XYZ file of C-alpha atoms in Angstrom:
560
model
C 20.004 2.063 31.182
C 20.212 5.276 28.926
C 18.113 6.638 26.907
C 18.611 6.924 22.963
C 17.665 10.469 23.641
C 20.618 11.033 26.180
C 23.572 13.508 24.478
C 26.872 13.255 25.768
C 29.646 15.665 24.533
C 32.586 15.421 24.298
C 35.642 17.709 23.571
C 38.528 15.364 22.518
C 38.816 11.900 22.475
C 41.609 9.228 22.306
C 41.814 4.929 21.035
C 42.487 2.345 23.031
C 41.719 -1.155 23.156
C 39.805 -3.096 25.698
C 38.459 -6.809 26.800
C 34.617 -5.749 25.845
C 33.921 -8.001 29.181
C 36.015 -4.664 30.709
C 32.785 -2.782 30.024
C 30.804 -1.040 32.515
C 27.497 -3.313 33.102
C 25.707 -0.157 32.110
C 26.945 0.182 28.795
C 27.419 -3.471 27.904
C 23.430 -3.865 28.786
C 22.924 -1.370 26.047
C 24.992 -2.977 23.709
C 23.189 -6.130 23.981
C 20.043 -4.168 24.002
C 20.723 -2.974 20.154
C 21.468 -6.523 19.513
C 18.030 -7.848 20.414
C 16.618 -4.249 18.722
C 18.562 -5.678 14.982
C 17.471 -9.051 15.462
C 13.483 -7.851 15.949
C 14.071 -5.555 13.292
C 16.154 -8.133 10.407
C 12.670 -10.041 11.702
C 9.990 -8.008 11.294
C 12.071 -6.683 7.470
C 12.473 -10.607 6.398
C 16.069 -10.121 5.677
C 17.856 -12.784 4.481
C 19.137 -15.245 5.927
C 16.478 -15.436 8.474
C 17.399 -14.350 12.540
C 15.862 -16.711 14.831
C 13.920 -14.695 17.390
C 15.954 -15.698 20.187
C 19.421 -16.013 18.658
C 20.593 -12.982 21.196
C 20.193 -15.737 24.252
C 23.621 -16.706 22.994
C 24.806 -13.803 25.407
C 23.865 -15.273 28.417
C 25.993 -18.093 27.714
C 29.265 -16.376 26.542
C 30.751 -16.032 29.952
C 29.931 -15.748 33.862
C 30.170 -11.273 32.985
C 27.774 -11.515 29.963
C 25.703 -13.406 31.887
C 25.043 -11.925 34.745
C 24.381 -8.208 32.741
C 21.651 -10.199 30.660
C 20.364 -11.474 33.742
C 20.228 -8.393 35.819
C 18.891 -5.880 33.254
C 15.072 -6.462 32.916
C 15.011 -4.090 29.945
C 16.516 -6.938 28.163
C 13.710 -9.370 28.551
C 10.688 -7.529 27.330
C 10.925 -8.271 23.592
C 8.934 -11.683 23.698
C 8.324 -14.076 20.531
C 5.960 -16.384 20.456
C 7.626 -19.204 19.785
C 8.179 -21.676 22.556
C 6.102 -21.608 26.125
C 9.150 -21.609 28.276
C 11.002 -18.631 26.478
C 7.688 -17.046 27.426
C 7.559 -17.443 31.028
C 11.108 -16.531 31.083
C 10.586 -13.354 29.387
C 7.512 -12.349 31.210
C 9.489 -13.137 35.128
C 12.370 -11.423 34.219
C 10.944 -8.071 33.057
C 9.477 -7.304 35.490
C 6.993 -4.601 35.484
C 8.399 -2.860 32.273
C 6.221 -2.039 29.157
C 6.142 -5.562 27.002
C 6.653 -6.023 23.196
C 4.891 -9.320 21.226
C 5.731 -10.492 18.235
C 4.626 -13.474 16.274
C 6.401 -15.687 14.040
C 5.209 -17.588 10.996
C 2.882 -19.828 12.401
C 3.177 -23.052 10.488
C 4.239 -26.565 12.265
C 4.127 -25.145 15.305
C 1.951 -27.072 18.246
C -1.626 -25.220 18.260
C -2.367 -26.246 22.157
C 1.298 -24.716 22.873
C 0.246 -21.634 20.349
C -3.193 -21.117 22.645
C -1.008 -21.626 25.874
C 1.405 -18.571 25.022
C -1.747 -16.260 23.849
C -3.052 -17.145 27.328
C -0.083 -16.216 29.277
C 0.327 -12.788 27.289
C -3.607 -12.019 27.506
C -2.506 -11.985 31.181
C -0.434 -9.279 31.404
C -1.849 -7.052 28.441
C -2.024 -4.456 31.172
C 1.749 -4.431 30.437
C 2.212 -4.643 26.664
C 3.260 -1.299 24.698
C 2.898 -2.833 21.000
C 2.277 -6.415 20.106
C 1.049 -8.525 16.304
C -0.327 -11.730 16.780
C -0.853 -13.934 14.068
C -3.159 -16.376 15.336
C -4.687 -19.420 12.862
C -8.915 -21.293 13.613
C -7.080 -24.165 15.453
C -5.430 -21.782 18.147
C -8.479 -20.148 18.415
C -10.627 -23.144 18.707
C -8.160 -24.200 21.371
C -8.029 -21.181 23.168
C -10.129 -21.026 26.547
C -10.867 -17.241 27.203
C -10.437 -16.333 31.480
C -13.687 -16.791 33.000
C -12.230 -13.529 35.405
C -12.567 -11.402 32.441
C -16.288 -11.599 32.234
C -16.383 -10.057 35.719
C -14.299 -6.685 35.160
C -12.988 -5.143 32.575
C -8.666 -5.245 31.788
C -7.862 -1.675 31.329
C -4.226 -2.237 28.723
C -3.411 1.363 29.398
C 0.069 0.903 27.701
C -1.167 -0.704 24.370
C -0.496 1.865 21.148
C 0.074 -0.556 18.554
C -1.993 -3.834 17.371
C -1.838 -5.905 14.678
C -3.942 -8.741 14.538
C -4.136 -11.631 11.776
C -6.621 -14.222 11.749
C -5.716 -16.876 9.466
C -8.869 -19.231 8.768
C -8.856 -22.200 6.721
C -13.053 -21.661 5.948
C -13.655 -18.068 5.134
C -16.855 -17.829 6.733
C -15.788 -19.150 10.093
C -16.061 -16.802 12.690
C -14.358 -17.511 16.574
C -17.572 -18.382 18.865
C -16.171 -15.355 21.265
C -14.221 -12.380 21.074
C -10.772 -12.430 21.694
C -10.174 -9.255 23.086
C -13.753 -9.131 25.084
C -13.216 -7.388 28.723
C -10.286 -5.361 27.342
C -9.954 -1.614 27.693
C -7.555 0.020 25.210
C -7.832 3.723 26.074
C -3.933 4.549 24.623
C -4.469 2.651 21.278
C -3.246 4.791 18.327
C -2.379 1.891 15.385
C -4.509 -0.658 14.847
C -4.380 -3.413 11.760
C -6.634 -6.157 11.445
C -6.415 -8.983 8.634
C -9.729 -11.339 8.393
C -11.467 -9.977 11.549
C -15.532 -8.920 11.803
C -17.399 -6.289 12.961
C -17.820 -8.087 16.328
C -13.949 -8.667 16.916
C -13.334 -5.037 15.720
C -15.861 -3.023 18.453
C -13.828 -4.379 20.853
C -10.998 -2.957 19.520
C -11.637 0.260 18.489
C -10.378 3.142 20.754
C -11.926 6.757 20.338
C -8.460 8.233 20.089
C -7.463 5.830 17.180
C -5.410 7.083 14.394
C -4.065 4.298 12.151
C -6.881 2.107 11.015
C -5.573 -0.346 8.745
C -8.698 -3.392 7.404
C -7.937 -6.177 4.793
C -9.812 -8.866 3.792
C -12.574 -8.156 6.551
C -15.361 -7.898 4.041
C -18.088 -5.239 6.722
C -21.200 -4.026 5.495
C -20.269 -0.595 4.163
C -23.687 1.133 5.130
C -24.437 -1.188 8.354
C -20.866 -1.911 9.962
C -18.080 0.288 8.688
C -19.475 3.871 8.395
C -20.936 3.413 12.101
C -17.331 2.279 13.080
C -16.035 4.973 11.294
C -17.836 7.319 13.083
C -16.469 7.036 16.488
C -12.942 7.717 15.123
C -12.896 11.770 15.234
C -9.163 11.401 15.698
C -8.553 9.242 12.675
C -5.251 10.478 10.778
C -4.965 7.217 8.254
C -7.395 4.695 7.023
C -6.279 2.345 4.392
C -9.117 -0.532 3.348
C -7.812 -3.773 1.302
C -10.976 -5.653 0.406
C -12.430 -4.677 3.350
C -16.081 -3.987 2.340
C -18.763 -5.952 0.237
C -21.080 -3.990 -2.096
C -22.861 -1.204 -0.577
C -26.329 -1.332 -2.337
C -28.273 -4.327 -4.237
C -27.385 -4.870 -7.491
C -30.323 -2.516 -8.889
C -29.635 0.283 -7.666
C -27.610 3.131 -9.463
C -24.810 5.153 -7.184
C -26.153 8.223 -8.808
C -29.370 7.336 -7.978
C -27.952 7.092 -4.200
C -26.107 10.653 -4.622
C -29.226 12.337 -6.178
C -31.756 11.317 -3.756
C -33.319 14.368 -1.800
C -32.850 12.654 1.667
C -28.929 11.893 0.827
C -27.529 9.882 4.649
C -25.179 12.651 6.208
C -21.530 12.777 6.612
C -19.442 11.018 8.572
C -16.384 13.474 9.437
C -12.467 12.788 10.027
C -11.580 15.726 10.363
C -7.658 15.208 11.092
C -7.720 12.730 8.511
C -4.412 12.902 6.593
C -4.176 9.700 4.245
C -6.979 8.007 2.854
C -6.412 4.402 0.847
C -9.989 2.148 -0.718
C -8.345 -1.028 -2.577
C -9.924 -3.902 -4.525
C -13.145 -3.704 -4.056
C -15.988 -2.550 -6.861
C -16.171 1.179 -8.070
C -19.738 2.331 -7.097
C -18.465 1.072 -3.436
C -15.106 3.216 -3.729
C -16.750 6.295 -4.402
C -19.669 5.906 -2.447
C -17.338 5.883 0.395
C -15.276 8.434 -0.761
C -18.861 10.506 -0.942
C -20.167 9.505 2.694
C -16.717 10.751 4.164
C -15.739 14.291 4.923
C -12.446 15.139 5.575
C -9.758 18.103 4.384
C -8.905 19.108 1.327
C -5.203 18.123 2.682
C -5.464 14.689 3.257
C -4.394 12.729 0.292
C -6.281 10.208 -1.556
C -5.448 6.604 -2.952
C -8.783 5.068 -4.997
C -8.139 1.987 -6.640
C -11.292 -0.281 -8.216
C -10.887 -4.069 -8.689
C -13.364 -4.488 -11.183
C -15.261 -2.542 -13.863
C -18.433 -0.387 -12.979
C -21.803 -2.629 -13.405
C -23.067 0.460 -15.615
C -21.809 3.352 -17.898
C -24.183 5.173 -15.995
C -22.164 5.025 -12.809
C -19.162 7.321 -14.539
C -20.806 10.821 -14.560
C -21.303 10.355 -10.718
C -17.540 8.846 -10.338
C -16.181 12.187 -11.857
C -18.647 13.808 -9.511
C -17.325 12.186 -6.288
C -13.829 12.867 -7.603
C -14.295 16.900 -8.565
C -16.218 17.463 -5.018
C -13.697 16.172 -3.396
C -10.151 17.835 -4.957
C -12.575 21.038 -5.662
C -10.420 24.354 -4.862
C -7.139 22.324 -5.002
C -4.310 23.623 -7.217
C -2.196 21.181 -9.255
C 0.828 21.203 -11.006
C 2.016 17.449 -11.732
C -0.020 14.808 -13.737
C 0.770 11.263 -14.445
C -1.813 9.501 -16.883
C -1.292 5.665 -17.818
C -3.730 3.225 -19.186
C -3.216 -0.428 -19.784
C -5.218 -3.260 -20.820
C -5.359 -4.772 -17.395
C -5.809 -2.193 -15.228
C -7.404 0.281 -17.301
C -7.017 3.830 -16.053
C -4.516 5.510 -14.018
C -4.068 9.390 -12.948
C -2.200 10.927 -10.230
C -1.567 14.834 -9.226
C 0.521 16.480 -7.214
C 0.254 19.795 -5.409
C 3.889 20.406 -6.093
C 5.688 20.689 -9.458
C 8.364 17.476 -9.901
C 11.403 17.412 -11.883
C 12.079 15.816 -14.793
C 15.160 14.707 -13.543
C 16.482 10.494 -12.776
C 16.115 11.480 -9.183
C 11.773 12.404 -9.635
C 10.973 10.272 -12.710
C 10.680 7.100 -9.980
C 8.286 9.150 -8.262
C 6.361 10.076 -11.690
C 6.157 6.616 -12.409
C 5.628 5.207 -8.965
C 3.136 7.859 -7.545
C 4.736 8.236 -4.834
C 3.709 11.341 -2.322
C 0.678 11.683 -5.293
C -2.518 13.631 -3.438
C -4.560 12.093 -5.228
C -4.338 8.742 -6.951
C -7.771 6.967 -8.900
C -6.537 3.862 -10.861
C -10.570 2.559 -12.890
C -10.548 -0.149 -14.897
C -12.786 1.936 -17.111
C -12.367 1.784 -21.176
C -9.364 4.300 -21.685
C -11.429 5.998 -24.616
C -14.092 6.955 -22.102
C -11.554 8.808 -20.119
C -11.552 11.781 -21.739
C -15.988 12.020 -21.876
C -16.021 11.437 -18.172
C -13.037 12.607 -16.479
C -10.138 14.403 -18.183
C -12.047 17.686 -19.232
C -13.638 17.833 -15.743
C -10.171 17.779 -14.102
C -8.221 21.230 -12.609
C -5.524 20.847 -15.657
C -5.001 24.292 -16.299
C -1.732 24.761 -14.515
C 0.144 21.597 -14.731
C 3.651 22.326 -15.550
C 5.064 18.651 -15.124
C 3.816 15.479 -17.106
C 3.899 11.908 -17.482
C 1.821 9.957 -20.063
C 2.191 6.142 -20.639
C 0.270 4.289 -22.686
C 0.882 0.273 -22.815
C -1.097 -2.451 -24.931
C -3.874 -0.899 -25.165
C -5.426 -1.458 -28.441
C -8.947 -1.819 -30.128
C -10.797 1.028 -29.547
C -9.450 1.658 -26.182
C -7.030 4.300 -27.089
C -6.846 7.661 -25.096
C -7.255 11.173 -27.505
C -4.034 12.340 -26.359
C -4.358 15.453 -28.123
C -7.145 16.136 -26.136
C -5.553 15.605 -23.435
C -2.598 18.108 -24.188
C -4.703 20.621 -24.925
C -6.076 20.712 -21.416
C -2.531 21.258 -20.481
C -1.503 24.927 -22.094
C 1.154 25.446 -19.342
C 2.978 21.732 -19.273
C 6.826 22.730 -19.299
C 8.496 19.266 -18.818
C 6.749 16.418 -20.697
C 7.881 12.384 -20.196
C 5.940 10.063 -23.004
C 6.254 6.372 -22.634
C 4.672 4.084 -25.118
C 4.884 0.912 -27.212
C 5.093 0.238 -31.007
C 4.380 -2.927 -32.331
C 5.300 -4.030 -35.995
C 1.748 -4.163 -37.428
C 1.097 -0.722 -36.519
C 3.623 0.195 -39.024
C 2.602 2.137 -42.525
C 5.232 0.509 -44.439
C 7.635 -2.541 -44.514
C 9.890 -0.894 -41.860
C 8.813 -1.996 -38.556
C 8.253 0.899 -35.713
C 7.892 3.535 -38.089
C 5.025 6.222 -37.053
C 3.264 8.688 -38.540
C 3.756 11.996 -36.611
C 0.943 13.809 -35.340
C 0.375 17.312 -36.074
C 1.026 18.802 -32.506
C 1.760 22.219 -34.012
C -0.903 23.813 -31.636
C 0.061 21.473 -28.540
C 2.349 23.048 -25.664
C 3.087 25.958 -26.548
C 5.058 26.232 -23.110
C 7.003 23.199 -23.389
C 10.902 23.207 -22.835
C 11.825 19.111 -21.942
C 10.472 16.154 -23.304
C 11.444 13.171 -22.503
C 10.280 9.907 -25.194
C 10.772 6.098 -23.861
C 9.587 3.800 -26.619
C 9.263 0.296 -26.378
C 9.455 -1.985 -29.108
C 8.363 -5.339 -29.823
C 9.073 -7.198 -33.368
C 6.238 -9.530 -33.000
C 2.952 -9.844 -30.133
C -0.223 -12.044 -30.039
C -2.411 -8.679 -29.396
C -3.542 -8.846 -32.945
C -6.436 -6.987 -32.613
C -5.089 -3.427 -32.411
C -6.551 -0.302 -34.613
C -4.522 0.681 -37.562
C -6.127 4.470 -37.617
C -5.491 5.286 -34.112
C -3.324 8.024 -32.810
C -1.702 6.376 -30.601
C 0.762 8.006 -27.949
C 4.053 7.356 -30.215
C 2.228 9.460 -32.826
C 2.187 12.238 -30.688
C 5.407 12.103 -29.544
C 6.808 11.681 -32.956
C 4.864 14.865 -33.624
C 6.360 16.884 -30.757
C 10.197 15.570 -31.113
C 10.276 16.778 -34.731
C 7.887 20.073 -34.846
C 9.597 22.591 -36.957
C 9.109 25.172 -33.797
C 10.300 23.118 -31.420
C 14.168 23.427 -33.043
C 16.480 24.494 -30.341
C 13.883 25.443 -27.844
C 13.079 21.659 -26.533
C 15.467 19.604 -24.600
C 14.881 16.325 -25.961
C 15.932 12.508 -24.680
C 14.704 9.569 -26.299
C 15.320 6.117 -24.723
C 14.377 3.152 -27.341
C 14.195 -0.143 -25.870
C 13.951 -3.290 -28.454
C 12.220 -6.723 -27.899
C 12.418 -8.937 -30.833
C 10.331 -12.219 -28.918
C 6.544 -12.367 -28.638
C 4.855 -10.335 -25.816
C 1.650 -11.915 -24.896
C -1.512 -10.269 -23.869
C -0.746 -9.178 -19.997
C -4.158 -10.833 -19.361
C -2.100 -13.678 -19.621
C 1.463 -13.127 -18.502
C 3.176 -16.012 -19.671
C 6.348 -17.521 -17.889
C 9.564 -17.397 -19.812
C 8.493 -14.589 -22.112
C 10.046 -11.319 -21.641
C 8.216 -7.992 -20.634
C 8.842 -4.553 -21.092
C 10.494 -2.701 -18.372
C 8.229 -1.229 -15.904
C 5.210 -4.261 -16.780
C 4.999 -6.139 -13.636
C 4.516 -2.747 -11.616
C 1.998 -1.285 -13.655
C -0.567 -4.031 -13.442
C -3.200 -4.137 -10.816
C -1.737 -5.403 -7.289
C -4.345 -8.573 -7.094
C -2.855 -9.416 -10.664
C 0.856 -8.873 -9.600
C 0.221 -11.243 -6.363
C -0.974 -14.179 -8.775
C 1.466 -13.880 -10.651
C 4.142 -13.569 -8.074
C 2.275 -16.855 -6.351
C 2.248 -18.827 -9.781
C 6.101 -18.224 -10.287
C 6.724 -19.405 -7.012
C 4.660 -22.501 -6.710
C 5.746 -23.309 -10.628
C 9.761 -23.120 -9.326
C 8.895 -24.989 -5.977
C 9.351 -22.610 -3.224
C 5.876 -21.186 -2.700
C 6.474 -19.585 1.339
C 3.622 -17.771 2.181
C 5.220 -14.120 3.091
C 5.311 -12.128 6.413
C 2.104 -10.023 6.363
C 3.935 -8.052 9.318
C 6.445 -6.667 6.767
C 7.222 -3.696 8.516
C 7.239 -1.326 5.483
């Protein structure tokens, strides 16, 4: 069978028509070799409608010619589901002695002893597989009776470079009384992603030239389990944690206590590390991770803490972490949001983006961002802690968004411009609410004086959103909010003919609840469902579902 790599060339070519059963056995292999390649991929992409995993066997009964090509052509076997026992065995006979890929399907009403029975027969020949994803629930496991033959020598699966393994458990302290992979070698492994697995489960899977480590839900011992596992990975290009680590300290002790003590634990280095991601778990154990690991300045960063810090305290040594790490870096991109929920958000980026349709999705998105710290940290802290600290001096290209965030929450955004002498393109997003008003007329602002704020500035770009009525009742008449500033900057005297200026107004005359609570069947601003935290978009996402009757738990194989 050729190879996708193969180049033919041709010089001319002419159109005729042909019985596709005409075909040379060669090429009509490969055609129904991209078949079974678009039905593993519509698969492993959940497009809709759903391809059943061995719709392609259809070939083989087409005709006596179709047949016999799908018969002869062992290439054409060795994409095997794990659906049904007997399309297992007669995957695994017909491809011969070719590298093997496994997939797994949604697990749910199918027969457990039959799910344990077609783990069995894979575990087999693992020698053979090139890639596989299991998801694999406690029954299958409990039913599952590892080969006594293992415990005598080891299975070297020389051909493995991709795992992913999800464990789905009904009790979430339940732990399999033996290791799945035990007596396996994996000295080729480069991808590995584990959902629900321990410390135990993972040392067995770990290969020193790892370098996609992807952990959710696996709650280690960040001092005890995962810096020690960590450690052996000098190859590492990408970790990405999701919940993957409990607290790293009691709940006495200080983080800058930790980072000030005179006998501070050493280093553990990645030093090809290109992509670093801690999600949803607390702050003190985001950047006390982010301080035990040394890696270059390259390598970009994604923080993100589920929960607010235990103490004030702990912020000095958060802006610490973050300056030691991005020290000697140049920027010239910033986006700032806060918002109720998630509290803080900043991103930079090394390059300078456009103001353009074509970058403002990556503004708002962070996509690409080298570094990226969302803190659900009281927005008026921001600029005491953080914002003066950061390397601000030569961002050209800004995007500030403030969204209901009221009390005494709000950001000094002049402050925050001031830092900024050399911001050329500016994009302001913000919403007004009618009690903010200083009149009768609803949405009316008082500008800011900005006279003395970006001096260098040539676009701006204003998106205001406003709501006629909101339960967030509680806001602060006397704050300068963002729309004040804006207001200030669109109509500065000096700022006549010199600025490029767009202003996109977007009106919602029904009440906007607190996102805390996210109401169904009330409208919300463009942009609100993406800027909340991602453990508050999944409940919400969950609730609409189950509330409209078609809860389906998704494909955590999404291939993204």
């Amino acid at each position: 069978m050729s190879s996708l790599t193969d180049i033919t060339v041709a010089e001319g070519y002419t159109l005729s028509t042909s019985p596709i059963s005409k075909l040379a056995p060669e090429l009509l292999a490969e055609v129904f070799h991209w078949c079974i390649l678009n039905v593993a991929a519509a698969r492993l992409m959940n497009t809709a409608p759903p391809l059943a995993p061995y719709s392609w066997l259809t070939i083989r009964h087409v005709c006596h010619t179709w047949r016999d090509v799908a018969l002869a052509f062992p290439e054409l076997s060795t994409h095997i589901w794990l659906t049904r026992p007997e399309c297992v065995i007669d995957m695994l006979g017909r491809s011969g002695t070719l590298p093997l890929h496994i997939h797994s399907v949604e697990r749910f009403y199918m027969n457990p002893t039959e799910e344990a029975e077609m783990l069995h027969m894979v575990l087999s020949q693992f020698e053979r597989v090139a890639d596989a994803s299991f998801v694999l629930a406690e029954e299958i496991l409990r039913s599952y009776k590892p080969d006594p033959q293992l415990k005598k020598h080891t299975v070297r699966a020389s051909q493995l470079r991709s795992l992913k393994l999800y464990i789905w458990r009904a009790n979430p302290s339940w732990r399999p009384p033996w290791l799945l992979f035990a007596g396996f070698d994996f000295p080729a492994l480069r991808e590995l992603t584990c959902v629900h697995t321990n410390i135990a489960m993972l040392h067995t899977l770990v290969a020193p030239r790892l370098c996609h480590l992807r952990l959710f839900h696996s709650e280690l011992q960040l001092e005890q389990e995962l810096l020690p596992l960590l450690n052996q990975l000098g190859v590492l290009e990408e970790l990405e944690l999701d919940e993957a680590m409990r607290s790293f300290a009691g709940p006495q002790q200080a983080l800058g206590a930790i980072l000030s003590a005179p006998n501070s634990p050493t280093s553990v280095t990645l030093p090809r590390l290109k992509r670093l991601s801690i999600k949803h778990v607390s702050a003190d154990a985001v950047f006390y991770l982010l301080h035990r690991l040394s890696f270059p300045l390259s390598a970009s960063v994604v923080l993100q803490a589920s929960w607010r810090p235990r103490r004030p305290s702990s912020y000095d040594s958060y802006v610490a972490v973050i300056l030691a790490k991005i020290e000697g870096l140049c920027f010239h991109t910033l986006s700032l949001s806060t918002t109720a929920e998630s509290g803080v958000t900043f991103r930079l980026w090394g390059d300078r983006l456009a103001v353009d349709h074509g970058h403002l999705s990556q503004l708002y998105s962070g996509e690409a961002a080298h570094f990226s710290c969302s803190l659900r940290i009281p927005p008026r802290l921001l600029i005491t802690y953080l914002i003066e600290e950061l390397p601000l001096g030569q961002i050209e290209c800004t995007l500030l968004s403030e969204q209901a965030v009221g009390l005494n929450d709000a950001v000094a955004w002049e402050t925050v411009l001031s830092l900024m002498p050399s911001v050329e393109d500016l994009v302001m997003q913000y919403e007004t609410f009618d009690y903010l008003a200083n009149d009768a007329q609803p949405y009316r602002i008082r500008p800011a004086n900005t006279y003395s704020l970006c001096p260098s500035l040539e676009t701006l770009r204003i998106r205001e959103l406003h709501h006629w009525s909101s339960l967030m009742l509680d806001f602060s008449s006397d704050v300068v909010h963002l729309g004040c500033v804006a207001r200030g900057l669109a109509e500065r005297k000096d700022g006549v003919g010199k600025m490029d200026i767009t202003r996109e107004v977007e009106d919602f005359h029904e009440e906007y609840p607190c996102p805390h609570e996210g109401g169904r069947g009330c409208r919300q601003p463009p942009g609100y469902e993406s800027s909340l935290s991602a453990p508050v978009q999944r409940r919400n996402h969950f609730k609409a579902r189950i509330l409209d009757g078609a809860f389906r738990v998704p494909n955590l194989f999404k291939r993204r």
